[in-house]
PDB file of C-alpha atoms in Angstrom:
ATOM      1  CA  UNK E   1     -41.062 -18.104 -43.530  1.00 78.00           C
ATOM      2  CA  UNK E   2     -42.733 -14.754 -42.882  1.00 90.00           C
ATOM      3  CA  UNK E   3     -43.267 -14.254 -39.161  1.00 93.00           C
ATOM      4  CA  UNK E   4     -45.191 -11.355 -37.656  1.00 94.00           C
ATOM      5  CA  UNK E   5     -43.798  -9.593 -34.578  1.00 94.00           C
ATOM      6  CA  UNK E   6     -46.672 -11.032 -32.514  1.00 96.00           C
ATOM      7  CA  UNK E   7     -45.945 -14.563 -33.754  1.00 96.00           C
ATOM      8  CA  UNK E   8     -42.261 -14.081 -32.919  1.00 95.00           C
ATOM      9  CA  UNK E   9     -43.162 -12.929 -29.402  1.00 96.00           C
ATOM     10  CA  UNK E  10     -45.395 -15.950 -28.825  1.00 97.00           C
ATOM     11  CA  UNK E  11     -42.926 -18.384 -30.415  1.00 97.00           C
ATOM     12  CA  UNK E  12     -40.186 -17.100 -28.110  1.00 96.00           C
ATOM     13  CA  UNK E  13     -42.512 -17.586 -25.129  1.00 97.00           C
ATOM     14  CA  UNK E  14     -43.268 -21.113 -26.354  1.00 97.00           C
ATOM     15  CA  UNK E  15     -39.539 -21.855 -26.640  1.00 96.00           C
ATOM     16  CA  UNK E  16     -39.063 -20.764 -23.023  1.00 96.00           C
ATOM     17  CA  UNK E  17     -41.853 -23.130 -21.941  1.00 97.00           C
ATOM     18  CA  UNK E  18     -40.296 -25.925 -24.004  1.00 96.00           C
ATOM     19  CA  UNK E  19     -36.841 -25.410 -22.437  1.00 94.00           C
ATOM     20  CA  UNK E  20     -38.271 -25.352 -18.938  1.00 95.00           C
ATOM     21  CA  UNK E  21     -40.959 -28.063 -19.132  1.00 95.00           C
ATOM     22  CA  UNK E  22     -40.595 -29.988 -22.411  1.00 93.00           C
ATOM     23  CA  UNK E  23     -42.552 -30.084 -25.674  1.00 93.00           C
ATOM     24  CA  UNK E  24     -45.604 -31.739 -24.116  1.00 94.00           C
ATOM     25  CA  UNK E  25     -46.141 -28.616 -22.002  1.00 95.00           C
ATOM     26  CA  UNK E  26     -46.341 -26.304 -25.020  1.00 97.00           C
ATOM     27  CA  UNK E  27     -49.992 -25.369 -25.563  1.00 97.00           C
ATOM     28  CA  UNK E  28     -51.871 -22.219 -26.487  1.00 98.00           C
ATOM     29  CA  UNK E  29     -52.763 -21.826 -22.809  1.00 97.00           C
ATOM     30  CA  UNK E  30     -49.185 -22.180 -21.476  1.00 98.00           C
ATOM     31  CA  UNK E  31     -47.841 -19.869 -24.176  1.00 98.00           C
ATOM     32  CA  UNK E  32     -50.472 -17.243 -23.333  1.00 98.00           C
ATOM     33  CA  UNK E  33     -49.551 -17.453 -19.645  1.00 98.00           C
ATOM     34  CA  UNK E  34     -45.814 -17.248 -20.401  1.00 98.00           C
ATOM     35  CA  UNK E  35     -46.322 -14.225 -22.669  1.00 97.00           C
ATOM     36  CA  UNK E  36     -48.758 -12.546 -20.275  1.00 97.00           C
ATOM     37  CA  UNK E  37     -51.397 -12.407 -23.003  1.00 96.00           C
ATOM     38  CA  UNK E  38     -54.843 -13.873 -23.549  1.00 97.00           C
ATOM     39  CA  UNK E  39     -55.495 -17.326 -24.941  1.00 96.00           C
ATOM     40  CA  UNK E  40     -57.444 -15.684 -27.769  1.00 97.00           C
ATOM     41  CA  UNK E  41     -54.434 -13.560 -28.750  1.00 97.00           C
ATOM     42  CA  UNK E  42     -52.289 -16.674 -29.154  1.00 97.00           C
ATOM     43  CA  UNK E  43     -55.025 -18.447 -31.137  1.00 97.00           C
ATOM     44  CA  UNK E  44     -55.396 -15.410 -33.380  1.00 97.00           C
ATOM     45  CA  UNK E  45     -51.647 -15.370 -34.084  1.00 97.00           C
ATOM     46  CA  UNK E  46     -51.571 -19.130 -34.669  1.00 97.00           C
ATOM     47  CA  UNK E  47     -54.728 -20.690 -36.141  1.00 96.00           C
ATOM     48  CA  UNK E  48     -53.146 -24.132 -35.565  1.00 95.00           C
ATOM     49  CA  UNK E  49     -50.627 -25.560 -33.129  1.00 94.00           C
ATOM     50  CA  UNK E  50     -48.687 -26.872 -36.117  1.00 92.00           C
ATOM     51  CA  UNK E  51     -48.116 -23.301 -37.317  1.00 94.00           C
ATOM     52  CA  UNK E  52     -46.933 -22.312 -33.847  1.00 96.00           C
ATOM     53  CA  UNK E  53     -44.465 -25.217 -33.840  1.00 94.00           C
ATOM     54  CA  UNK E  54     -43.164 -24.284 -37.306  1.00 93.00           C
ATOM     55  CA  UNK E  55     -42.613 -20.679 -36.208  1.00 95.00           C
ATOM     56  CA  UNK E  56     -40.923 -21.881 -33.011  1.00 95.00           C
ATOM     57  CA  UNK E  57     -38.466 -23.953 -35.048  1.00 93.00           C
ATOM     58  CA  UNK E  58     -37.854 -21.069 -37.460  1.00 91.00           C
ATOM     59  CA  UNK E  59     -37.043 -18.775 -34.512  1.00 92.00           C
ATOM     60  CA  UNK E  60     -34.764 -21.373 -32.936  1.00 91.00           C
ATOM     61  CA  UNK E  61     -32.979 -22.026 -36.214  1.00 86.00           C
ATOM     62  CA  UNK E  62     -32.515 -18.316 -36.942  1.00 83.00           C
ATOM     63  CA  UNK E  63     -30.769 -17.682 -33.637  1.00 78.00           C
ATOM     64  CA  UNK E  64     -28.607 -20.820 -33.867  1.00 73.00           C
ATOM     65  CA  UNK E  65     -27.604 -20.208 -37.492  1.00 59.00           C
ATOM     66  CA  UNK E  66     -26.599 -16.631 -36.758  1.00 50.00           C
ATOM     67  CA  UNK E  67     -24.060 -17.833 -34.219  1.00 55.00           C
ATOM     68  CA  UNK E  68     -22.730 -21.026 -35.748  1.00 56.00           C
ATOM     69  CA  UNK E  69     -22.412 -20.394 -39.475  1.00 55.00           C
ATOM     70  CA  UNK E  70     -20.109 -17.390 -39.307  1.00 59.00           C
ATOM     71  CA  UNK E  71     -17.054 -18.370 -41.337  1.00 59.00           C
ATOM     72  CA  UNK E  72     -13.721 -17.988 -39.620  1.00 55.00           C
ATOM     73  CA  UNK E  73     -11.336 -15.261 -40.633  1.00 60.00           C
ATOM     74  CA  UNK E  74      -7.923 -16.876 -40.627  1.00 61.00           C
ATOM     75  CA  UNK E  75      -7.755 -19.284 -37.694  1.00 80.00           C
ATOM     76  CA  UNK E  76      -7.022 -22.883 -38.526  1.00 89.00           C
ATOM     77  CA  UNK E  77      -9.942 -25.073 -39.479  1.00 92.00           C
ATOM     78  CA  UNK E  78      -9.170 -27.261 -36.484  1.00 94.00           C
ATOM     79  CA  UNK E  79      -9.423 -24.399 -33.999  1.00 93.00           C
ATOM     80  CA  UNK E  80     -12.568 -23.042 -35.701  1.00 91.00           C
ATOM     81  CA  UNK E  81     -14.312 -26.420 -35.522  1.00 94.00           C
ATOM     82  CA  UNK E  82     -13.381 -26.872 -31.859  1.00 95.00           C
ATOM     83  CA  UNK E  83     -14.602 -23.338 -31.088  1.00 92.00           C
ATOM     84  CA  UNK E  84     -17.819 -24.012 -33.025  1.00 90.00           C
ATOM     85  CA  UNK E  85     -18.468 -27.188 -31.056  1.00 93.00           C
ATOM     86  CA  UNK E  86     -17.789 -25.590 -27.693  1.00 94.00           C
ATOM     87  CA  UNK E  87     -19.959 -22.580 -28.595  1.00 91.00           C
ATOM     88  CA  UNK E  88     -23.057 -24.719 -29.187  1.00 90.00           C
ATOM     89  CA  UNK E  89     -22.649 -27.544 -26.682  1.00 95.00           C
ATOM     90  CA  UNK E  90     -24.849 -27.248 -23.558  1.00 96.00           C
ATOM     91  CA  UNK E  91     -22.217 -25.974 -21.134  1.00 96.00           C
ATOM     92  CA  UNK E  92     -24.348 -23.223 -19.578  1.00 95.00           C
ATOM     93  CA  UNK E  93     -28.056 -22.469 -19.150  1.00 93.00           C
ATOM     94  CA  UNK E  94     -28.641 -20.625 -22.473  1.00 92.00           C
ATOM     95  CA  UNK E  95     -26.925 -23.369 -24.487  1.00 93.00           C
ATOM     96  CA  UNK E  96     -28.658 -26.055 -22.424  1.00 94.00           C
ATOM     97  CA  UNK E  97     -32.016 -24.437 -23.219  1.00 93.00           C
ATOM     98  CA  UNK E  98     -31.130 -24.278 -26.923  1.00 91.00           C
ATOM     99  CA  UNK E  99     -30.144 -27.966 -26.906  1.00 94.00           C
ATOM    100  CA  UNK E 100     -33.363 -28.980 -25.147  1.00 94.00           C
ATOM    101  CA  UNK E 101     -35.353 -26.945 -27.672  1.00 93.00           C
ATOM    102  CA  UNK E 102     -33.519 -28.383 -30.663  1.00 92.00           C
ATOM    103  CA  UNK E 103     -33.719 -31.902 -29.269  1.00 93.00           C
ATOM    104  CA  UNK E 104     -37.483 -31.613 -28.893  1.00 94.00           C
ATOM    105  CA  UNK E 105     -37.791 -30.794 -32.592  1.00 93.00           C
ATOM    106  CA  UNK E 106     -35.441 -33.636 -33.555  1.00 94.00           C
ATOM    107  CA  UNK E 107     -37.658 -36.022 -31.586  1.00 93.00           C
ATOM    108  CA  UNK E 108     -40.757 -34.614 -33.297  1.00 92.00           C
ATOM    109  CA  UNK E 109     -39.083 -34.973 -36.720  1.00 94.00           C
ATOM    110  CA  UNK E 110     -39.324 -38.756 -36.497  1.00 94.00           C
ATOM    111  CA  UNK E 111     -43.122 -38.457 -36.650  1.00 94.00           C
ATOM    112  CA  UNK E 112     -43.753 -35.233 -38.584  1.00 91.00           C
ATOM    113  CA  UNK E 113     -42.535 -34.877 -42.189  1.00 94.00           C
ATOM    114  CA  UNK E 114     -42.648 -31.062 -42.064  1.00 90.00           C
ATOM    115  CA  UNK E 115     -40.457 -30.921 -38.984  1.00 91.00           C
ATOM    116  CA  UNK E 116     -38.195 -33.598 -40.468  1.00 94.00           C
ATOM    117  CA  UNK E 117     -37.667 -31.488 -43.585  1.00 94.00           C
ATOM    118  CA  UNK E 118     -36.861 -28.387 -41.518  1.00 90.00           C
ATOM    119  CA  UNK E 119     -34.411 -30.231 -39.238  1.00 92.00           C
ATOM    120  CA  UNK E 120     -32.769 -31.920 -42.238  1.00 95.00           C
ATOM    121  CA  UNK E 121     -32.388 -28.548 -43.997  1.00 92.00           C
ATOM    122  CA  UNK E 122     -30.688 -27.137 -40.912  1.00 90.00           C
ATOM    123  CA  UNK E 123     -28.291 -30.099 -40.741  1.00 94.00           C
ATOM    124  CA  UNK E 124     -27.574 -29.876 -44.496  1.00 96.00           C
ATOM    125  CA  UNK E 125     -26.751 -26.186 -44.120  1.00 91.00           C
ATOM    126  CA  UNK E 126     -24.292 -26.797 -41.293  1.00 91.00           C
ATOM    127  CA  UNK E 127     -22.679 -29.799 -43.012  1.00 95.00           C
ATOM    128  CA  UNK E 128     -22.397 -27.749 -46.204  1.00 95.00           C
ATOM    129  CA  UNK E 129     -20.598 -24.938 -44.375  1.00 92.00           C
ATOM    130  CA  UNK E 130     -18.193 -27.385 -42.731  1.00 94.00           C
ATOM    131  CA  UNK E 131     -17.569 -29.157 -46.047  1.00 96.00           C
ATOM    132  CA  UNK E 132     -16.772 -25.840 -47.773  1.00 95.00           C
ATOM    133  CA  UNK E 133     -14.278 -24.994 -45.049  1.00 93.00           C
ATOM    134  CA  UNK E 134     -12.594 -28.389 -45.386  1.00 96.00           C
ATOM    135  CA  UNK E 135     -12.276 -27.750 -49.136  1.00 96.00           C
ATOM    136  CA  UNK E 136     -10.737 -24.345 -48.396  1.00 94.00           C
ATOM    137  CA  UNK E 137      -8.325 -26.004 -45.952  1.00 94.00           C
ATOM    138  CA  UNK E 138      -7.382 -28.473 -48.731  1.00 95.00           C
ATOM    139  CA  UNK E 139      -6.565 -25.568 -51.048  1.00 95.00           C
ATOM    140  CA  UNK E 140      -4.506 -23.853 -48.343  1.00 93.00           C
ATOM    141  CA  UNK E 141      -2.601 -27.038 -47.483  1.00 94.00           C
ATOM    142  CA  UNK E 142      -3.918 -27.208 -43.912  1.00 94.00           C
ATOM    143  CA  UNK E 143      -5.769 -30.500 -44.354  1.00 96.00           C
ATOM    144  CA  UNK E 144      -4.594 -33.498 -46.413  1.00 96.00           C
ATOM    145  CA  UNK E 145      -6.424 -34.050 -49.701  1.00 96.00           C
ATOM    146  CA  UNK E 146      -7.270 -37.559 -48.469  1.00 96.00           C
ATOM    147  CA  UNK E 147      -9.793 -36.050 -46.026  1.00 97.00           C
ATOM    148  CA  UNK E 148     -13.241 -36.270 -47.622  1.00 98.00           C
ATOM    149  CA  UNK E 149     -15.005 -32.932 -46.941  1.00 98.00           C
ATOM    150  CA  UNK E 150     -18.501 -34.424 -46.851  1.00 97.00           C
ATOM    151  CA  UNK E 151     -17.518 -37.353 -44.625  1.00 98.00           C
ATOM    152  CA  UNK E 152     -15.672 -34.952 -42.298  1.00 98.00           C
ATOM    153  CA  UNK E 153     -18.758 -32.731 -42.090  1.00 97.00           C
ATOM    154  CA  UNK E 154     -20.988 -35.727 -41.269  1.00 98.00           C
ATOM    155  CA  UNK E 155     -18.529 -36.929 -38.599  1.00 98.00           C
ATOM    156  CA  UNK E 156     -18.204 -33.515 -36.949  1.00 97.00           C
ATOM    157  CA  UNK E 157     -21.961 -32.920 -36.847  1.00 96.00           C
ATOM    158  CA  UNK E 158     -22.677 -36.443 -35.573  1.00 97.00           C
ATOM    159  CA  UNK E 159     -20.127 -35.992 -32.786  1.00 98.00           C
ATOM    160  CA  UNK E 160     -21.547 -32.584 -31.860  1.00 96.00           C
ATOM    161  CA  UNK E 161     -25.096 -33.907 -31.696  1.00 95.00           C
ATOM    162  CA  UNK E 162     -24.120 -36.974 -29.699  1.00 96.00           C
ATOM    163  CA  UNK E 163     -21.982 -35.061 -27.243  1.00 97.00           C
ATOM    164  CA  UNK E 164     -24.704 -32.437 -26.812  1.00 96.00           C
ATOM    165  CA  UNK E 165     -27.195 -35.137 -25.856  1.00 95.00           C
ATOM    166  CA  UNK E 166     -24.785 -36.712 -23.382  1.00 97.00           C
ATOM    167  CA  UNK E 167     -23.917 -33.387 -21.743  1.00 98.00           C
ATOM    168  CA  UNK E 168     -27.592 -32.881 -20.864  1.00 96.00           C
ATOM    169  CA  UNK E 169     -27.479 -35.787 -18.418  1.00 96.00           C
ATOM    170  CA  UNK E 170     -23.727 -36.074 -17.762  1.00 97.00           C
ATOM    171  CA  UNK E 171     -22.267 -32.552 -17.567  1.00 96.00           C
ATOM    172  CA  UNK E 172     -18.532 -31.942 -17.958  1.00 97.00           C
ATOM    173  CA  UNK E 173     -16.265 -28.936 -17.632  1.00 97.00           C
ATOM    174  CA  UNK E 174     -15.619 -26.766 -20.663  1.00 97.00           C
ATOM    175  CA  UNK E 175     -11.927 -27.717 -20.539  1.00 98.00           C
ATOM    176  CA  UNK E 176     -12.753 -31.436 -20.631  1.00 98.00           C
ATOM    177  CA  UNK E 177     -15.234 -30.893 -23.469  1.00 98.00           C
ATOM    178  CA  UNK E 178     -12.720 -28.803 -25.414  1.00 98.00           C
ATOM    179  CA  UNK E 179     -10.115 -31.596 -25.091  1.00 98.00           C
ATOM    180  CA  UNK E 180     -12.597 -34.176 -26.420  1.00 98.00           C
ATOM    181  CA  UNK E 181     -13.612 -31.901 -29.299  1.00 98.00           C
ATOM    182  CA  UNK E 182      -9.970 -31.250 -30.206  1.00 97.00           C
ATOM    183  CA  UNK E 183      -9.229 -34.993 -30.196  1.00 98.00           C
ATOM    184  CA  UNK E 184     -12.177 -35.751 -32.501  1.00 97.00           C
ATOM    185  CA  UNK E 185     -11.408 -32.890 -34.897  1.00 97.00           C
ATOM    186  CA  UNK E 186      -7.741 -33.916 -35.084  1.00 96.00           C
ATOM    187  CA  UNK E 187      -8.757 -37.523 -35.790  1.00 97.00           C
ATOM    188  CA  UNK E 188     -11.269 -36.541 -38.496  1.00 97.00           C
ATOM    189  CA  UNK E 189      -8.895 -34.137 -40.267  1.00 96.00           C
ATOM    190  CA  UNK E 190      -5.802 -36.356 -40.020  1.00 91.00           C
ATOM    191  CA  UNK E 191      -6.853 -39.103 -42.480  1.00 70.00           C
TER     192      UNK E 191
END
């Protein structure tokens, strides 16, 4: 998706509003106030709210993908997956904001086919990366061949998403979260 610098600026402002007040608070007016610009400037950048929401998701996805899809050098797959989980789970304010933002789009996806397609593409990309790494770990003898790469990727992502949701209302220490992540990864890759 081609995004102008002005659209990026407004989408980032909208994401801040979303993280602070929820998706229902995102409007042209609140985005203009957050960005310190006029309502007309926001409406000129985004002829429809739907376009603004699509650009918001593209911005959110671009920042999340940059961090999470970097392949590991030579650590074990287990340690990389645990580090990946801990790096994206809402254990501090920036990651909490990112989870609230992502969660708002997941909720919207149930009712909007365009958002559903974008969220599904993001999940497919992450599961694909995890599956490729499991296959590499098979080849290197780190993970038993009986571990199905696609099933492992589904299990890891499902756990991450579920734990992220729970941490929003029931916070835990990073050490406790890391222990839970390690237990799940060990169980998934043990088969």
